[in-house]
Amino acid sequence: MLRKKLMLGALSLTIVSCSHDISAPESIQKNAETSFSSPEKAYPHEKGEIFYLNSKSSNPTRVDFIDGKFIWNNDMILSEDQVAKLNNPNLAERAGSNDLAKRWPDGIIYYTIARNIPDQTRITDAIAHWEANVPSIRFVERTSETNYVMFTVGRGCSSFLGMVGGRQYIFVASSCNTGNIIHEIGHSLGLIHEIQRTDRDSAILINWENIVNEETSHFNTYADDNINGFQFGPFDFNSIMMNGSFDYSSNGLPTIVKLDGSTFLANRSSLSEGDLETVSKMYDHPEINGTSIICDNRSVTYNLDTFVPTAPSWSVSSNLQIISSSNISITVQALDSSTSDEAWIRTDMNGLITTKEIWIGKPLLPTDLIHEPVFTCVGSTITAKILGAETYEWSISRGTINFPALANDNTYVGSSDTISVEPVNDPNGFTVQVKATNSCGETNYFSKFIPTNCNDGDGGSVPL
Ligand SMILES: [Zn+2]
């Protein structure tokens, strides 16, 4: 059904591309293989139906339909849902969580390896390489989880893009080496190809005249294809997701060169520093920065503390309303400022979920000044603790505040809710006072008389 929609909609629609290899003369391909830069392709020896999703643009996006699968840039398999999103001309509808590659929740990728794959150390080595280098992702052998990757025998090397849902495959042909599998796992985590970066023209020259005609769509940037993509650091020739100079060549001449005209091979030995940074950004949880208390009916803005690889989908608890939101911030307000209640703000970036718990309404203030021991001689600790107060102003009538650091007049003004007091040896006792102020500017005052008795002869605390 989707194929029919694709064909019907092909004239007016948009999106997607990526890049990759094949098509280079056989001699060059062989050379590339022996130097570990073998290009990945899902079906190296087959040609399917070709669809152009963005036929009105100068570089239409190509999707191949082979063996019941939609193939993008030769080695990325797209779900029907992903193809439908690519085929949506309305950019606004594709904002937010509609990005192509969904992340694995908490960076955990459940997986199984089909028993009939020969030389399975290729796969386990590739998994170990990812785990050893990216702390924010983990691979766990699947037991009964619904969403998981199955490594299975294929006719080439290919993977679905991001977490698709349910069982998804990474296809491993006998020609796929460990480096190719590291690359394919990159696709399953949500990476596309390095050449799709929007800044690639600052690092490479594309020799369009050397590219096989049908393959030019693989040289689109993600912006060309209206993808909501991302990139970090400088363009990375060493990325495991980068092509080689001769990929898609029609004539044996390079299709991609560095700005100085030199050629390069694709790295398929290990993840680059840029790869590690990119995946870490994708799977490290960002913090939602902002106050932990919303006072009264004020509107408050919260910001994500890091780069946002995917337009976030914001949600809030039912006692909050969203005033406005963007990719990096959200402004909220309490629905009813007369109540005091727990609340939360959450962002879901294609499976990367962060929650901030907050308090709305009138903040709590200290309700009592606790001191112990109840009766004291020397070296007593006085405490006052409760959610809401942000500053405390401590003073004592006689004796010394030993902790924390004091102003010259032996008082304390700051955020410490605990002070340590050393009273003088005075049978009349002394008084501790504190003014507690919450983030809404409300204050409570406390004053406690604390008797002293040091007549037991050993300096200990003795009740009067
Ligand atoms: Zn690829």
PDB file of N, CA, C and O and ligand atoms in Angstrom, residues 20 75 183 187 193, ligand 1:
ATOM      1  N   HIS A  20      26.287   6.599  -0.200  1.00  0.00           N
ATOM      2  CA  HIS A  20      27.142   5.444  -0.143  1.00  0.00           C
ATOM      3  C   HIS A  20      27.506   4.892  -1.463  1.00  0.00           C
ATOM      4  O   HIS A  20      26.978   5.236  -2.484  1.00  0.00           O
ATOM      5  N   ASP A  75      22.589   1.070   2.054  1.00  0.00           N
ATOM      6  CA  ASP A  75      22.711   0.143   3.192  1.00  0.00           C
ATOM      7  C   ASP A  75      21.825   0.485   4.376  1.00  0.00           C
ATOM      8  O   ASP A  75      21.915  -0.158   5.402  1.00  0.00           O
ATOM      9  N   HIS A 183      29.960  -0.029  11.379  1.00  0.00           N
ATOM     10  CA  HIS A 183      29.235   0.970  10.583  1.00  0.00           C
ATOM     11  C   HIS A 183      27.724   0.705  10.628  1.00  0.00           C
ATOM     12  O   HIS A 183      26.933   1.618  10.860  1.00  0.00           O
ATOM     13  N   HIS A 187      24.258   2.840  12.086  1.00  0.00           N
ATOM     14  CA  HIS A 187      22.934   3.133  11.512  1.00  0.00           C
ATOM     15  C   HIS A 187      21.820   2.734  12.478  1.00  0.00           C
ATOM     16  O   HIS A 187      20.836   3.449  12.649  1.00  0.00           O
ATOM     17  N   HIS A 193      25.185   9.018   7.103  1.00  0.00           N
ATOM     18  CA  HIS A 193      26.552   9.068   6.584  1.00  0.00           C
ATOM     19  C   HIS A 193      27.177  10.454   6.749  1.00  0.00           C
ATOM     20  O   HIS A 193      26.482  11.481   6.655  1.00  0.00           O
TER      21      HIS A 193
HETATM   22 ZN    ZN B   1      25.997   3.083   5.628  1.00  0.00          ZN
END
